[in-house]
PDB file of C-alpha atoms and ligand atoms in Angstrom:
ATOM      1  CA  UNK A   1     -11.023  26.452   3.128  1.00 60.00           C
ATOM      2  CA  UNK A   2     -12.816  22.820   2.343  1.00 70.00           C
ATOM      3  CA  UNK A   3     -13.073  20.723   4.882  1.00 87.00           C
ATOM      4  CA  UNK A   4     -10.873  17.549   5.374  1.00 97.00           C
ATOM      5  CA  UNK A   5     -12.193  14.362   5.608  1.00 98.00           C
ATOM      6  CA  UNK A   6     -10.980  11.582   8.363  1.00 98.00           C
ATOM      7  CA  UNK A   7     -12.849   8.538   7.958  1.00 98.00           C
ATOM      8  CA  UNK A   8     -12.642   6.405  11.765  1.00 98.00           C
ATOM      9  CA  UNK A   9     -13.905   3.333  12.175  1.00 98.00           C
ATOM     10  CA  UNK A  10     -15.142   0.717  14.437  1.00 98.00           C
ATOM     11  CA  UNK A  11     -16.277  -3.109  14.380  1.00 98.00           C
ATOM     12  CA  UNK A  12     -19.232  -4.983  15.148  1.00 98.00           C
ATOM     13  CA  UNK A  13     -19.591  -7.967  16.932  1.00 97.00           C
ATOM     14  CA  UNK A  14     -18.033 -11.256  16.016  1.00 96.00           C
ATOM     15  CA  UNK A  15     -17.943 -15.077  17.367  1.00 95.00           C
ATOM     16  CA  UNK A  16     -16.063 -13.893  21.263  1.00 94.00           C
ATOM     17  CA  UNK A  17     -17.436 -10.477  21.760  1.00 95.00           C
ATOM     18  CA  UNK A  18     -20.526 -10.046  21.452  1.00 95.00           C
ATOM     19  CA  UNK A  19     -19.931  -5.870  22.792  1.00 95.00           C
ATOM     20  CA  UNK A  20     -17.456  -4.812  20.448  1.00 97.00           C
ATOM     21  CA  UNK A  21     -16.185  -1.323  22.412  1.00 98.00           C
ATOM     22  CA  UNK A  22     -14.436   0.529  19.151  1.00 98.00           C
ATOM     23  CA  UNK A  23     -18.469   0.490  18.046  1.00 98.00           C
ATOM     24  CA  UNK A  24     -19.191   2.788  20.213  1.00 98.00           C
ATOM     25  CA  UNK A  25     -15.954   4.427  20.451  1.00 98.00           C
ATOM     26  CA  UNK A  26     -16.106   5.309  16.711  1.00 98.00           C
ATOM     27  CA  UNK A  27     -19.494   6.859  16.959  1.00 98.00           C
ATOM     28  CA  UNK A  28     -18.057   8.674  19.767  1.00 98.00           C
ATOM     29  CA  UNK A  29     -16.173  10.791  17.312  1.00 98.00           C
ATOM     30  CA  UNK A  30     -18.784  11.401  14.996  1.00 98.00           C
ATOM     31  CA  UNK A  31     -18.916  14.937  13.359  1.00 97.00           C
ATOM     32  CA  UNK A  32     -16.685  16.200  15.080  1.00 97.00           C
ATOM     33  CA  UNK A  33     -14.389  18.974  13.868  1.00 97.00           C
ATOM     34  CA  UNK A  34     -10.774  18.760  14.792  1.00 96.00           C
ATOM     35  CA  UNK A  35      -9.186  22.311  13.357  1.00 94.00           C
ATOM     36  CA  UNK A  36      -9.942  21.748   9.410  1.00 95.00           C
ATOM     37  CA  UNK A  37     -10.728  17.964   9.748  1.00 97.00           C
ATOM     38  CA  UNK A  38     -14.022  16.603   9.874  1.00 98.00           C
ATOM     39  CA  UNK A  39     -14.309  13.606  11.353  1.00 98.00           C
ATOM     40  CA  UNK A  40     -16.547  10.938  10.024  1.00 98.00           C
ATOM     41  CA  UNK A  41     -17.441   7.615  11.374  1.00 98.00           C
ATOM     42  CA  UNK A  42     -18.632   3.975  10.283  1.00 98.00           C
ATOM     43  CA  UNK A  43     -19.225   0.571  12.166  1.00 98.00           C
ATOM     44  CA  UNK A  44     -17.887  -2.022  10.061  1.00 98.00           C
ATOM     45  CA  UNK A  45     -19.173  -5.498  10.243  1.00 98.00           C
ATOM     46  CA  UNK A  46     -16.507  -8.111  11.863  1.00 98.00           C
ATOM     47  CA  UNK A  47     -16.624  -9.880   8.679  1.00 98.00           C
ATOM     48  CA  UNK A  48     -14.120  -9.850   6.290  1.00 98.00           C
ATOM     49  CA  UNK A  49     -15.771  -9.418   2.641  1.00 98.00           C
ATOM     50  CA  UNK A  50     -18.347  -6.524   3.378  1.00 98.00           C
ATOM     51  CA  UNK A  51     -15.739  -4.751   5.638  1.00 98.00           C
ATOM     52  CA  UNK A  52     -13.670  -4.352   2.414  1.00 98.00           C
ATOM     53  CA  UNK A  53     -16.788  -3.154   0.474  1.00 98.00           C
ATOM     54  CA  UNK A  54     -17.721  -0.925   3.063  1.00 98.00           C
ATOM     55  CA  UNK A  55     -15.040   0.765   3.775  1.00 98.00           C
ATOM     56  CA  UNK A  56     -14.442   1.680  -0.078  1.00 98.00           C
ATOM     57  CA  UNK A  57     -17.504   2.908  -0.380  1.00 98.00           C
ATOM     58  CA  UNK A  58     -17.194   5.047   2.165  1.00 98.00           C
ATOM     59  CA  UNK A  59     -14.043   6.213   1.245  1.00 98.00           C
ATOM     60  CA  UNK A  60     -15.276   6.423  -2.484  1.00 97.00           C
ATOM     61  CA  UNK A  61     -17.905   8.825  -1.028  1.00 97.00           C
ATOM     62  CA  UNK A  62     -15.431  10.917   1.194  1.00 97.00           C
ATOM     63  CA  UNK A  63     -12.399  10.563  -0.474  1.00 96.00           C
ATOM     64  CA  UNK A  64     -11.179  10.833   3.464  1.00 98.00           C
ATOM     65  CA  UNK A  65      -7.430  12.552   3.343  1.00 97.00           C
ATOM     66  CA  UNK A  66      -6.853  10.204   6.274  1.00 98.00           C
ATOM     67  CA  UNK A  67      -8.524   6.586   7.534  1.00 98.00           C
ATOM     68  CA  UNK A  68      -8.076   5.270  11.059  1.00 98.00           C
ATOM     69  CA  UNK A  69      -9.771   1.676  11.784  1.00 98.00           C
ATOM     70  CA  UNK A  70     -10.176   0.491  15.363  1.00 98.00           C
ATOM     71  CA  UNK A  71     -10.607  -2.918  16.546  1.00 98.00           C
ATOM     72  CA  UNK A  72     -10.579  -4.854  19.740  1.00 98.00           C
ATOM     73  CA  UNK A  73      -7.954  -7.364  20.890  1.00 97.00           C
ATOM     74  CA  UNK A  74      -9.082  -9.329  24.120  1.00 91.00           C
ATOM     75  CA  UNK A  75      -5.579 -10.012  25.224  1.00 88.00           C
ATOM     76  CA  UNK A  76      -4.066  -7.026  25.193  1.00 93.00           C
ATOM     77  CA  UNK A  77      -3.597  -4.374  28.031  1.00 95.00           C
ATOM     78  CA  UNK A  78      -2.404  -1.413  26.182  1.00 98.00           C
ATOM     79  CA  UNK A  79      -3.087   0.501  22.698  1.00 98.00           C
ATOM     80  CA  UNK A  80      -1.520  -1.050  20.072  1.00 98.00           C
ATOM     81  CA  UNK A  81      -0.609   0.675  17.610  1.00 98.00           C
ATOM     82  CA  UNK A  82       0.334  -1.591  14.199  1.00 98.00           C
ATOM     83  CA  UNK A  83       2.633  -0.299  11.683  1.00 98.00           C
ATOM     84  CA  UNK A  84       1.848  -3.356   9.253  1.00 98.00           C
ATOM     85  CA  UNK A  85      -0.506  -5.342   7.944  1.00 98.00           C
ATOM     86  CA  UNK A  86       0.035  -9.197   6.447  1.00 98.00           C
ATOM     87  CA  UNK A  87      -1.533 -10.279   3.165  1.00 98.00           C
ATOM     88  CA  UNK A  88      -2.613 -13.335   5.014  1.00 98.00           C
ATOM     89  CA  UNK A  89      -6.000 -15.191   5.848  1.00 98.00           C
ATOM     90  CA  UNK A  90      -6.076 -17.287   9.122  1.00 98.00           C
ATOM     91  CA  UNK A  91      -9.112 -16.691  10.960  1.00 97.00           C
ATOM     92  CA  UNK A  92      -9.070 -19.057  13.902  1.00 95.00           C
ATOM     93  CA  UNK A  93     -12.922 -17.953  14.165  1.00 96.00           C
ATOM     94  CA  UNK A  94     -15.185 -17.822  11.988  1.00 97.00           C
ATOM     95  CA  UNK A  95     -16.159 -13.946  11.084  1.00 98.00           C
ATOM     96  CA  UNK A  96     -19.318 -12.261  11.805  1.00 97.00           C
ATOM     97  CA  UNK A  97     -20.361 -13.880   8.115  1.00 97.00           C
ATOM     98  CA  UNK A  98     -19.382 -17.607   9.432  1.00 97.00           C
ATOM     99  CA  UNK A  99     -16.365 -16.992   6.873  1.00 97.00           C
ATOM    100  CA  UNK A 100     -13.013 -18.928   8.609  1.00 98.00           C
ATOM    101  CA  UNK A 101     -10.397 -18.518   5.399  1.00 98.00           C
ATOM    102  CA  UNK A 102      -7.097 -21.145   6.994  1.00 98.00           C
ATOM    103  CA  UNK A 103      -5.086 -19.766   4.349  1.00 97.00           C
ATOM    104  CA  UNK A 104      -4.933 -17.471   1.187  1.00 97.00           C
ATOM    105  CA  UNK A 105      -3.842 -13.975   0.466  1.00 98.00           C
ATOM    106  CA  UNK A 106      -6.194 -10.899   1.586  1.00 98.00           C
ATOM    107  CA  UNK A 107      -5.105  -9.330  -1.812  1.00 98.00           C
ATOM    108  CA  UNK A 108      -3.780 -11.552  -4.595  1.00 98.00           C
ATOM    109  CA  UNK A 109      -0.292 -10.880  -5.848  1.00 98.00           C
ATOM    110  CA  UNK A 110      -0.397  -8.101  -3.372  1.00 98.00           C
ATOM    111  CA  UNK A 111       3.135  -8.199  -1.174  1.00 98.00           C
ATOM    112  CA  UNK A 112       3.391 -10.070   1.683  1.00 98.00           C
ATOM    113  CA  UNK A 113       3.312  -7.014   4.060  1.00 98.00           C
ATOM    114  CA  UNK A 114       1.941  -3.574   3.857  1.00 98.00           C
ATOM    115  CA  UNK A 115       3.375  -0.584   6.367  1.00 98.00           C
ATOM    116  CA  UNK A 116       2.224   2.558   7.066  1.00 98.00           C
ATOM    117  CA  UNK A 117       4.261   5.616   6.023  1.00 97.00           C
ATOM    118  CA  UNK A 118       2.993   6.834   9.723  1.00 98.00           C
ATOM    119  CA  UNK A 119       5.670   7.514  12.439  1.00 98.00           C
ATOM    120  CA  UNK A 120       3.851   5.331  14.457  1.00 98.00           C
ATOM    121  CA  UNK A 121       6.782   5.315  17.298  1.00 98.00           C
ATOM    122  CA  UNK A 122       6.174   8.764  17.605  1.00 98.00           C
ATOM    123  CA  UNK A 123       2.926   8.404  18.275  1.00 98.00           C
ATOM    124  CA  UNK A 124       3.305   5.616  20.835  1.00 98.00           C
ATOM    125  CA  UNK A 125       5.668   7.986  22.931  1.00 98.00           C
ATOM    126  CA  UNK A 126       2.706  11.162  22.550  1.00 98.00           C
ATOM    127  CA  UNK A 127       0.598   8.705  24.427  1.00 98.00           C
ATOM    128  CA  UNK A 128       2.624   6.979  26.614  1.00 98.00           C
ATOM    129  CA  UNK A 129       3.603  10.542  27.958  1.00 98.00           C
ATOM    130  CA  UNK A 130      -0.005  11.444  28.249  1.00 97.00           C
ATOM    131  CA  UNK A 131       0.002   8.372  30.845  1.00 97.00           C
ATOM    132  CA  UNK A 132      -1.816   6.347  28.113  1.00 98.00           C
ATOM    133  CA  UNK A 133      -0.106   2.572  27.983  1.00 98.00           C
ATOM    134  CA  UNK A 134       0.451   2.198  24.438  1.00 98.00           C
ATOM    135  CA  UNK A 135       2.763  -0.253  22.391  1.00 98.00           C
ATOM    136  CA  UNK A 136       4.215  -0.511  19.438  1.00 98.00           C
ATOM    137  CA  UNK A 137       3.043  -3.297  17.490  1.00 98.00           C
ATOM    138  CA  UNK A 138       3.834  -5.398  14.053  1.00 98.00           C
ATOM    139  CA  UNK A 139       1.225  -7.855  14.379  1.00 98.00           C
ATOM    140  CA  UNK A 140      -2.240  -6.983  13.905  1.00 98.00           C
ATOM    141  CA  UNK A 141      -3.156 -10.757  13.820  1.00 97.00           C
ATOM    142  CA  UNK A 142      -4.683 -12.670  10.870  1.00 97.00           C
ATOM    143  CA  UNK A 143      -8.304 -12.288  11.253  1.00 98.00           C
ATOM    144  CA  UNK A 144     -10.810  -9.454   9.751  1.00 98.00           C
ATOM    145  CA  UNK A 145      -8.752  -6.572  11.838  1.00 98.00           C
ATOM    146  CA  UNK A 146      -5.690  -7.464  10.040  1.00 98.00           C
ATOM    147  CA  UNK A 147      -7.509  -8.084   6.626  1.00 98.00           C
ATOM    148  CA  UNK A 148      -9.174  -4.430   7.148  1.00 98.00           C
ATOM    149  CA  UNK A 149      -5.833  -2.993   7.693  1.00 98.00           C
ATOM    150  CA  UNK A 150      -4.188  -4.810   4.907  1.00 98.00           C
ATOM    151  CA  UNK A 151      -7.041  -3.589   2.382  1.00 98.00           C
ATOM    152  CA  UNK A 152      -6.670  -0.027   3.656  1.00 98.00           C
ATOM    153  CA  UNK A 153      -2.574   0.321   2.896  1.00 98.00           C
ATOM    154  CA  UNK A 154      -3.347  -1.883  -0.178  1.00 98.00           C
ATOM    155  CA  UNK A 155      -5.762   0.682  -1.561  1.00 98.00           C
ATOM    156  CA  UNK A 156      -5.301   3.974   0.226  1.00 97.00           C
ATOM    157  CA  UNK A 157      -1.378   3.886   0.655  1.00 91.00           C
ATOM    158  CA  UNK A 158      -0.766   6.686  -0.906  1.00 90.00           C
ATOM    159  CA  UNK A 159      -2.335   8.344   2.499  1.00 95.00           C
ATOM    160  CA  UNK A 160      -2.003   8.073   6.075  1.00 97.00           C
ATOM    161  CA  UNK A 161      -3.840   5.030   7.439  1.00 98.00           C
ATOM    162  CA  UNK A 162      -3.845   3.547  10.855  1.00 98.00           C
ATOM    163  CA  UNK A 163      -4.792   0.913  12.891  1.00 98.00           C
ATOM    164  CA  UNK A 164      -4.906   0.925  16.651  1.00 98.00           C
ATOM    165  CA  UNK A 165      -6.262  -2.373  18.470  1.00 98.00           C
ATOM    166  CA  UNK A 166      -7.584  -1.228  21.828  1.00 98.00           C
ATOM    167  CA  UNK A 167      -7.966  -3.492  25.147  1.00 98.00           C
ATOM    168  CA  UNK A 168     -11.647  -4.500  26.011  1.00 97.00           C
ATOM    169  CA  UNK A 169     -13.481  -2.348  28.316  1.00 97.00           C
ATOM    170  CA  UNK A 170     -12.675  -2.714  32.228  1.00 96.00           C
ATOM    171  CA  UNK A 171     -11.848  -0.785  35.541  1.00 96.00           C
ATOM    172  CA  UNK A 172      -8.151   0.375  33.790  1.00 96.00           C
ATOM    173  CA  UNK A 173      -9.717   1.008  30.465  1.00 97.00           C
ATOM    174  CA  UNK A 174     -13.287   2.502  31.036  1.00 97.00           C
ATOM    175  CA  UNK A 175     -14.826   3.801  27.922  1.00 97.00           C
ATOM    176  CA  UNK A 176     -14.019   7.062  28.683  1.00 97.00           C
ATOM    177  CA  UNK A 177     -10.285   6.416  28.588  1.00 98.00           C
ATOM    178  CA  UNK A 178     -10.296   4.853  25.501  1.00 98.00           C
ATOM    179  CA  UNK A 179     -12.135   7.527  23.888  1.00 98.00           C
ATOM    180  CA  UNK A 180      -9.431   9.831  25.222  1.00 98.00           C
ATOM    181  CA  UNK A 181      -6.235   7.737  23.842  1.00 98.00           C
ATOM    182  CA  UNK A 182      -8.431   7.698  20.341  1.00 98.00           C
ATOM    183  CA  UNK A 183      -8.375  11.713  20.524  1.00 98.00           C
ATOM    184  CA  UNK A 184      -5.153  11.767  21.291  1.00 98.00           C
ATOM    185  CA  UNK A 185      -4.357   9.746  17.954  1.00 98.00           C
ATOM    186  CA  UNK A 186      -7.076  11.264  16.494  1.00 98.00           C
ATOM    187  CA  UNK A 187      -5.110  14.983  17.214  1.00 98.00           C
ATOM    188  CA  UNK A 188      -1.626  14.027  16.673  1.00 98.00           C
ATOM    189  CA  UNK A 189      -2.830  12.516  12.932  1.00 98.00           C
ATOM    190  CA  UNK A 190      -4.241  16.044  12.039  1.00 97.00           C
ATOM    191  CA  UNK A 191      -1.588  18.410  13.711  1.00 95.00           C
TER     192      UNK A 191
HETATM  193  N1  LIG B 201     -11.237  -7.178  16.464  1.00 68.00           N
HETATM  194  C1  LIG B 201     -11.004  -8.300  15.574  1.00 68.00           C
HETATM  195  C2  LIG B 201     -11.928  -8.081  14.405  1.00 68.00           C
HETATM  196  C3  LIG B 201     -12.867  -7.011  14.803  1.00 68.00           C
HETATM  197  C4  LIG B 201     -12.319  -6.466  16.054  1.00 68.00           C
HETATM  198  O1  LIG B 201     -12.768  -5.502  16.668  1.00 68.00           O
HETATM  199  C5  LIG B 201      -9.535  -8.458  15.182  1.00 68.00           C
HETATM  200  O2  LIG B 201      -8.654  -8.088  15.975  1.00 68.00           O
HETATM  201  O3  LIG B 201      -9.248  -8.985  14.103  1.00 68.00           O
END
């Protein structure tokens, strides 16, 4: 049987975090076989414009069956797990590039919001029973994260895509737990 391809991805720094975890945590996964999945992984940059152009030609090169990004969020305690992204630029940093759009569409004539076809409640209560605080969430902010994750529905809709925000590294959420939640998502988007 040919292998499956699940692109996962992680982000550089940008202008706050200088240690951006889901770098690691993507490399984490990388090669790894998950039944007939292959799992293969990329750090994006934190900036906008060569995010997009990395990730398609990645995906151009993989034709991945699935994509999963990852990204940090500094104020958030749990996993959250976004079910839409907005076609909206309002970076209140500048990106990794110095790029700070205040307005303007992430696609042009693109809708307004994007969803994925994922049952991402589902998901949410897989890791919540797993003892994993997770959430629900329709807000993946409007900053290179968001723009990432309104690219990927944009052009890869017609597939699963995900994107799960994780909570900085600390004593609740050492690396190691994080890089179990991600398997968890990781295993639940291949079963
Ligand atoms: N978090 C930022 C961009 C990169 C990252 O890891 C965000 O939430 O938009």
């Amino acid at each position: 049987m040919p292998e499956r391809a699940l692109l996962l991805t992680g982000f550089g720094p940008f202008p706050g975090v200088v240690d951006n975890p889901t770098a690691r945590l993507a490399l984490a996964f990388a090669g790894r076989q998950l039944g007939a999945w292959r799992v293969h992984t990329d750090v994006l940059p934190a900036a906008w414009q060569r995010a997009r152009a990395q990730v398609q030609a990645r995906a151009a090169a993989l034709n991945p069956e699935i994509l999963v990004h990852l990204g940090v969020a500094s104020e958030t305690v749990a996993l959250r797990l976004e079910v839409q992204a907005a076609n909206a630029l309002q970076f209140r940093v500048a990106d990794a590039d110095g790029a700070q759009p205040l307005e303007g569409a992430v696609v042009a004539g693109a809708p307004a919001v994007l969803q994925t076809a994922l049952d991402v409640p589902s998901l949410v209560a897989v890791l919540q029973r797993a003892g994993l605080p997770a959430e629900v969430s329709h807000d993946a902010g409007r900053y290179v994260c968001n723009a990432t994750y309104f690219n990927s529905l944009h052009a890869y809709g017609d597939r699963p895509v995900l994107f799960v925000h994780v909570p900085p590294v600390s004593a609740a959420w050492p690396l190691a737990r994080l890089e179990l939640a991600v398997g968890q998502v990781l295993d639940w988007l291949v079963a």
